[in-house]
PDB file of C-alpha atoms in Angstrom:
ATOM      1  CA  ALA A  15       3.848   2.965 -21.285  1.00  0.00           C
ATOM      2  CA  HIS A  16       5.981   4.646 -18.358  1.00  0.00           C
ATOM      3  CA  GLY A  17       8.615   2.363 -19.870  1.00  0.00           C
ATOM      4  CA  ARG A  18       7.117  -1.014 -19.642  1.00  0.00           C
ATOM      5  CA  SER A  19       7.058  -3.190 -23.194  1.00  0.00           C
ATOM      6  CA  LYS A  20       4.810  -5.712 -21.987  1.00  0.00           C
ATOM      7  CA  VAL A  21       1.777  -6.786 -20.432  1.00  0.00           C
ATOM      8  CA  THR A  22       0.585 -10.062 -19.481  1.00  0.00           C
ATOM      9  CA  LEU A  23      -2.830 -10.506 -18.248  1.00  0.00           C
ATOM     10  CA  VAL A  24      -3.178 -13.342 -16.293  1.00  0.00           C
ATOM     11  CA  HIS A  25      -6.706 -15.198 -16.180  1.00  0.00           C
ATOM     12  CA  LYS A  26      -8.823 -18.480 -15.658  1.00  0.00           C
ATOM     13  CA  ALA A  27     -11.449 -17.243 -18.119  1.00  0.00           C
ATOM     14  CA  ASN A  28     -11.462 -21.419 -19.487  1.00  0.00           C
ATOM     15  CA  ILE A  29     -13.193 -22.225 -16.058  1.00  0.00           C
ATOM     16  CA  LEU A  30     -14.618 -18.757 -14.501  1.00  0.00           C
ATOM     17  CA  LYS A  31     -16.149 -17.570 -17.638  1.00  0.00           C
ATOM     18  CA  CYS A  32     -18.327 -14.929 -16.446  1.00  0.00           C
ATOM     19  CA  THR A  33     -16.237 -13.060 -13.963  1.00  0.00           C
ATOM     20  CA  GLN A  34     -12.528 -13.870 -16.036  1.00  0.00           C
ATOM     21  CA  GLY A  35     -14.653 -13.900 -18.991  1.00  0.00           C
ATOM     22  CA  LEU A  36     -15.930 -10.201 -18.007  1.00  0.00           C
ATOM     23  CA  PHE A  37     -11.693  -9.470 -16.967  1.00  0.00           C
ATOM     24  CA  LEU A  38     -10.931 -10.566 -20.094  1.00  0.00           C
ATOM     25  CA  ASP A  39     -12.662  -8.641 -22.175  1.00  0.00           C
ATOM     26  CA  VAL A  40     -11.715  -5.111 -20.095  1.00  0.00           C
ATOM     27  CA  GLY A  41      -8.188  -6.343 -20.909  1.00  0.00           C
ATOM     28  CA  ARG A  42      -8.971  -6.766 -24.392  1.00  0.00           C
ATOM     29  CA  GLU A  43     -10.577  -3.994 -24.772  1.00  0.00           C
ATOM     30  CA  VAL A  44      -7.734  -1.458 -22.636  1.00  0.00           C
ATOM     31  CA  ALA A  45      -4.853  -3.435 -24.255  1.00  0.00           C
ATOM     32  CA  ARG A  46      -5.847  -2.409 -27.973  1.00  0.00           C
ATOM     33  CA  HIS A  47      -5.739   1.606 -26.857  1.00  0.00           C
ATOM     34  CA  TYR A  48      -1.995   0.831 -26.671  1.00  0.00           C
ATOM     35  CA  ARG A  49      -1.258  -1.643 -29.177  1.00  0.00           C
ATOM     36  CA  ASP A  50       1.558   0.435 -30.594  1.00  0.00           C
ATOM     37  CA  GLU A  51       3.087   1.032 -27.704  1.00  0.00           C
ATOM     38  CA  ILE A  52       2.541  -2.115 -25.301  1.00  0.00           C
ATOM     39  CA  GLU A  53       3.371  -5.986 -26.157  1.00  0.00           C
ATOM     40  CA  PHE A  54       0.170  -7.487 -25.099  1.00  0.00           C
ATOM     41  CA  GLU A  55      -0.153 -11.339 -24.159  1.00  0.00           C
ATOM     42  CA  GLU A  56      -3.113 -13.473 -21.953  1.00  0.00           C
ATOM     43  CA  ARG A  57      -2.279 -15.988 -20.098  1.00  0.00           C
ATOM     44  CA  ILE A  58      -4.636 -19.277 -17.694  1.00  0.00           C
ATOM     45  CA  VAL A  59      -2.847 -18.571 -14.451  1.00  0.00           C
ATOM     46  CA  ASP A  60      -2.007 -22.639 -14.004  1.00  0.00           C
ATOM     47  CA  ALA A  61       0.429 -22.000 -16.930  1.00  0.00           C
ATOM     48  CA  THR A  62       1.432 -18.757 -15.652  1.00  0.00           C
ATOM     49  CA  ALA A  63       2.608 -20.104 -12.578  1.00  0.00           C
ATOM     50  CA  MET A  64       4.421 -22.968 -14.022  1.00  0.00           C
ATOM     51  CA  ALA A  65       6.063 -20.719 -17.149  1.00  0.00           C
ATOM     52  CA  LEU A  66       6.823 -18.121 -13.789  1.00  0.00           C
ATOM     53  CA  VAL A  67       9.361 -20.637 -11.671  1.00  0.00           C
ATOM     54  CA  LEU A  68      10.712 -21.745 -15.041  1.00  0.00           C
ATOM     55  CA  ASP A  69      11.557 -18.610 -16.732  1.00  0.00           C
ATOM     56  CA  PRO A  70      10.649 -14.892 -14.217  1.00  0.00           C
ATOM     57  CA  TYR A  71      12.137 -12.693 -17.248  1.00  0.00           C
ATOM     58  CA  GLN A  72       9.897 -12.979 -19.549  1.00  0.00           C
ATOM     59  CA  PHE A  73       7.446 -11.249 -17.804  1.00  0.00           C
ATOM     60  CA  ASP A  74       7.414  -7.363 -17.669  1.00  0.00           C
ATOM     61  CA  VAL A  75       4.124  -6.415 -16.368  1.00  0.00           C
ATOM     62  CA  ILE A  76       1.589  -8.824 -14.631  1.00  0.00           C
ATOM     63  CA  VAL A  77      -2.124  -7.759 -14.756  1.00  0.00           C
ATOM     64  CA  THR A  78      -4.748  -9.978 -12.911  1.00  0.00           C
ATOM     65  CA  GLU A  79      -7.286 -10.050 -10.403  1.00  0.00           C
ATOM     66  CA  ASN A  80      -6.240 -10.169  -6.233  1.00  0.00           C
ATOM     67  CA  MET A  81      -6.251 -13.777  -5.501  1.00  0.00           C
ATOM     68  CA  PHE A  82      -4.478 -14.648  -8.430  1.00  0.00           C
ATOM     69  CA  GLY A  83      -1.758 -11.639  -7.901  1.00  0.00           C
ATOM     70  CA  ASP A  84      -1.561 -12.867  -4.104  1.00  0.00           C
ATOM     71  CA  ILE A  85      -0.525 -16.112  -5.322  1.00  0.00           C
ATOM     72  CA  LEU A  86       1.768 -15.172  -8.114  1.00  0.00           C
ATOM     73  CA  SER A  87       3.629 -12.434  -6.237  1.00  0.00           C
ATOM     74  CA  ASP A  88       4.262 -14.842  -3.283  1.00  0.00           C
ATOM     75  CA  GLN A  89       5.238 -17.354  -5.753  1.00  0.00           C
ATOM     76  CA  ALA A  90       7.874 -14.221  -7.484  1.00  0.00           C
ATOM     77  CA  ALA A  91       9.021 -13.750  -3.701  1.00  0.00           C
ATOM     78  CA  GLY A  92      10.440 -17.001  -3.177  1.00  0.00           C
ATOM     79  CA  LEU A  93      11.976 -16.723  -6.389  1.00  0.00           C
ATOM     80  CA  VAL A  94      13.879 -14.334  -4.491  1.00  0.00           C
ATOM     81  CA  GLY A  95      14.641 -15.356  -1.024  1.00  0.00           C
ATOM     82  CA  GLY A  96      10.983 -14.957   0.374  1.00  0.00           C
ATOM     83  CA  LEU A  97       8.569 -12.327   0.875  1.00  0.00           C
ATOM     84  CA  GLY A  98      11.280 -10.200   2.961  1.00  0.00           C
ATOM     85  CA  PHE A  99      12.666  -9.602   0.101  1.00  0.00           C
ATOM     86  CA  ALA A 100       9.535  -8.619  -1.847  1.00  0.00           C
ATOM     87  CA  PRO A 101       8.913  -4.658  -2.084  1.00  0.00           C
ATOM     88  CA  GLY A 102       5.859  -3.842  -3.961  1.00  0.00           C
ATOM     89  CA  ALA A 103       4.573  -0.649  -6.151  1.00  0.00           C
ATOM     90  CA  ASN A 104       0.918   0.373  -6.401  1.00  0.00           C
ATOM     91  CA  ILE A 105       0.754   2.842  -9.306  1.00  0.00           C
ATOM     92  CA  GLY A 106      -2.021   4.851 -10.789  1.00  0.00           C
ATOM     93  CA  LYS A 107      -2.124   7.842 -13.083  1.00  0.00           C
ATOM     94  CA  ASN A 108      -2.606  10.000 -10.290  1.00  0.00           C
ATOM     95  CA  ASN A 109      -1.336   8.590  -7.200  1.00  0.00           C
ATOM     96  CA  ALA A 110       0.832   5.909  -6.578  1.00  0.00           C
ATOM     97  CA  ILE A 111       1.889   4.003  -2.502  1.00  0.00           C
ATOM     98  CA  PHE A 112       5.059   2.065  -2.348  1.00  0.00           C
ATOM     99  CA  GLU A 113       5.203  -0.941   0.626  1.00  0.00           C
ATOM    100  CA  ALA A 114       6.554  -4.271   1.861  1.00  0.00           C
ATOM    101  CA  VAL A 115       4.652  -6.941  -0.134  1.00  0.00           C
ATOM    102  CA  HIS A 116       4.560  -8.945   3.508  1.00  0.00           C
ATOM    103  CA  GLY A 117       2.523  -6.401   5.069  1.00  0.00           C
ATOM    104  CA  SER A 118       3.065  -4.835   8.559  1.00  0.00           C
ATOM    105  CA  ALA A 119       4.133  -8.184   9.965  1.00  0.00           C
ATOM    106  CA  PRO A 120       2.280  -8.086  13.116  1.00  0.00           C
ATOM    107  CA  ASP A 121       3.882 -11.194  14.483  1.00  0.00           C
ATOM    108  CA  LEU A 122       6.807  -9.694  14.811  1.00  0.00           C
ATOM    109  CA  ALA A 123       6.554  -5.957  16.750  1.00  0.00           C
ATOM    110  CA  GLY A 124       8.398  -4.431  19.396  1.00  0.00           C
ATOM    111  CA  GLN A 125      10.754  -7.710  18.467  1.00  0.00           C
ATOM    112  CA  ASN A 126      13.684  -5.953  16.325  1.00  0.00           C
ATOM    113  CA  ILE A 127      13.692  -8.961  14.417  1.00  0.00           C
ATOM    114  CA  ALA A 128      11.928  -7.623  11.187  1.00  0.00           C
ATOM    115  CA  ASN A 129      13.255  -8.270   8.128  1.00  0.00           C
ATOM    116  CA  PRO A 130      13.817  -4.279   6.834  1.00  0.00           C
ATOM    117  CA  CYS A 131      14.485  -5.605   2.681  1.00  0.00           C
ATOM    118  CA  GLY A 132      11.047  -4.996   1.270  1.00  0.00           C
ATOM    119  CA  LEU A 133      10.412  -1.604   2.786  1.00  0.00           C
ATOM    120  CA  LEU A 134      13.587  -0.169   1.801  1.00  0.00           C
ATOM    121  CA  LEU A 135      13.588  -2.016  -1.719  1.00  0.00           C
ATOM    122  CA  ALA A 136      10.029  -0.565  -2.007  1.00  0.00           C
ATOM    123  CA  ALA A 137      11.901   2.992  -0.882  1.00  0.00           C
ATOM    124  CA  CYS A 138      13.923   2.137  -3.946  1.00  0.00           C
ATOM    125  CA  LEU A 139      11.191   1.823  -6.361  1.00  0.00           C
ATOM    126  CA  MET A 140       9.427   5.013  -5.311  1.00  0.00           C
ATOM    127  CA  LEU A 141      12.827   6.898  -5.311  1.00  0.00           C
ATOM    128  CA  ASP A 142      13.177   5.788  -9.405  1.00  0.00           C
ATOM    129  CA  HIS A 143       9.066   6.633  -9.419  1.00  0.00           C
ATOM    130  CA  LEU A 144      10.104   9.998  -8.348  1.00  0.00           C
ATOM    131  CA  GLY A 145      12.676  10.321 -10.608  1.00  0.00           C
ATOM    132  CA  LEU A 146      15.443   9.634  -8.295  1.00  0.00           C
ATOM    133  CA  PRO A 147      17.284   6.642  -9.266  1.00  0.00           C
ATOM    134  CA  GLU A 148      20.725   7.128  -8.481  1.00  0.00           C
ATOM    135  CA  THR A 149      19.473   7.656  -4.605  1.00  0.00           C
ATOM    136  CA  GLY A 150      17.374   4.480  -5.032  1.00  0.00           C
ATOM    137  CA  ASN A 151      20.123   3.018  -6.190  1.00  0.00           C
ATOM    138  CA  ARG A 152      22.337   3.899  -3.579  1.00  0.00           C
ATOM    139  CA  ILE A 153      20.701   2.076  -1.069  1.00  0.00           C
ATOM    140  CA  TRP A 154      19.814  -1.309  -3.084  1.00  0.00           C
ATOM    141  CA  ASP A 155      23.871  -1.362  -3.821  1.00  0.00           C
ATOM    142  CA  ALA A 156      24.233  -0.960   0.482  1.00  0.00           C
ATOM    143  CA  LEU A 157      21.461  -3.724   0.804  1.00  0.00           C
ATOM    144  CA  ARG A 158      22.664  -5.993  -1.638  1.00  0.00           C
ATOM    145  CA  ARG A 159      26.136  -5.450  -0.345  1.00  0.00           C
ATOM    146  CA  THR A 160      25.244  -5.868   3.274  1.00  0.00           C
ATOM    147  CA  VAL A 161      22.962  -9.279   2.560  1.00  0.00           C
ATOM    148  CA  ILE A 162      25.777 -10.605   0.440  1.00  0.00           C
ATOM    149  CA  GLU A 163      28.488  -9.870   3.569  1.00  0.00           C
ATOM    150  CA  ALA A 164      25.759 -11.701   5.890  1.00  0.00           C
ATOM    151  CA  LYS A 165      27.469 -10.251   9.259  1.00  0.00           C
ATOM    152  CA  SER A 166      24.332  -8.607   9.983  1.00  0.00           C
ATOM    153  CA  VAL A 167      21.226 -10.131   9.059  1.00  0.00           C
ATOM    154  CA  THR A 168      18.250 -10.497  10.527  1.00  0.00           C
ATOM    155  CA  PRO A 169      16.818 -14.389  11.933  1.00  0.00           C
ATOM    156  CA  ASP A 170      14.859 -14.976   8.782  1.00  0.00           C
ATOM    157  CA  LEU A 171      17.837 -14.329   6.605  1.00  0.00           C
ATOM    158  CA  GLY A 172      20.046 -17.022   9.173  1.00  0.00           C
ATOM    159  CA  GLY A 173      20.935 -14.120  10.924  1.00  0.00           C
ATOM    160  CA  ILE A 174      20.992 -13.268  14.925  1.00  0.00           C
ATOM    161  CA  SER A 175      21.400  -9.133  14.383  1.00  0.00           C
ATOM    162  CA  SER A 176      18.608  -7.097  15.332  1.00  0.00           C
ATOM    163  CA  THR A 177      16.570  -4.583  12.989  1.00  0.00           C
ATOM    164  CA  ASN A 178      18.570  -1.912  14.192  1.00  0.00           C
ATOM    165  CA  GLU A 179      21.556  -4.045  13.644  1.00  0.00           C
ATOM    166  CA  PHE A 180      20.739  -4.994  10.355  1.00  0.00           C
ATOM    167  CA  ALA A 181      19.833  -0.709   9.658  1.00  0.00           C
ATOM    168  CA  ALA A 182      23.126   0.104  10.362  1.00  0.00           C
ATOM    169  CA  ALA A 183      25.342  -2.526   8.730  1.00  0.00           C
ATOM    170  CA  ILE A 184      23.322  -0.763   5.091  1.00  0.00           C
ATOM    171  CA  ALA A 185      23.750   2.708   6.430  1.00  0.00           C
ATOM    172  CA  ALA A 186      27.447   1.962   6.840  1.00  0.00           C
ATOM    173  CA  ASN A 187      27.382   0.494   3.594  1.00  0.00           C
ATOM    174  CA  LEU A 188      25.965   3.374   2.175  1.00  0.00           C
ATOM    175  CA  SER A 189      28.475   5.139   3.063  1.00  0.00           C
TER     176      SER A 189
END
């Protein structure tokens, strides 16, 4: 169960009966194998979108297909300040990939104004996954202090600092 207690399968099988119906059937079948370990619920995507805004803490793991996942993850990122604060983790049985949710931001290339928070938070998730939660927590605390101080943050956070200046401030708070 990887320390998770609840899985919410999000679908639109009430309208997309064939494709989403299959998705729902497979989700239910997989859930049966873990019924003694993990709570399983299924929700229609519309209701999930509203519930995510009203009470995001009711969710632990959301499983959905790509289109709904893109929408819900961007919506959830908006609850914490935007995509710049959103880490991503794709964890499988044998492999894991950690990344900033917003992607590579090619429109910001070479300008030294990209917000490094999503990438650093993804690194914290990776460290936790690798069994090094203390190190990840130290980085997270330094990042949190830097953002709260708001002295050296990038333009998307209302500051005037470069990516390098923001990273240096985080590093200073790490010590």
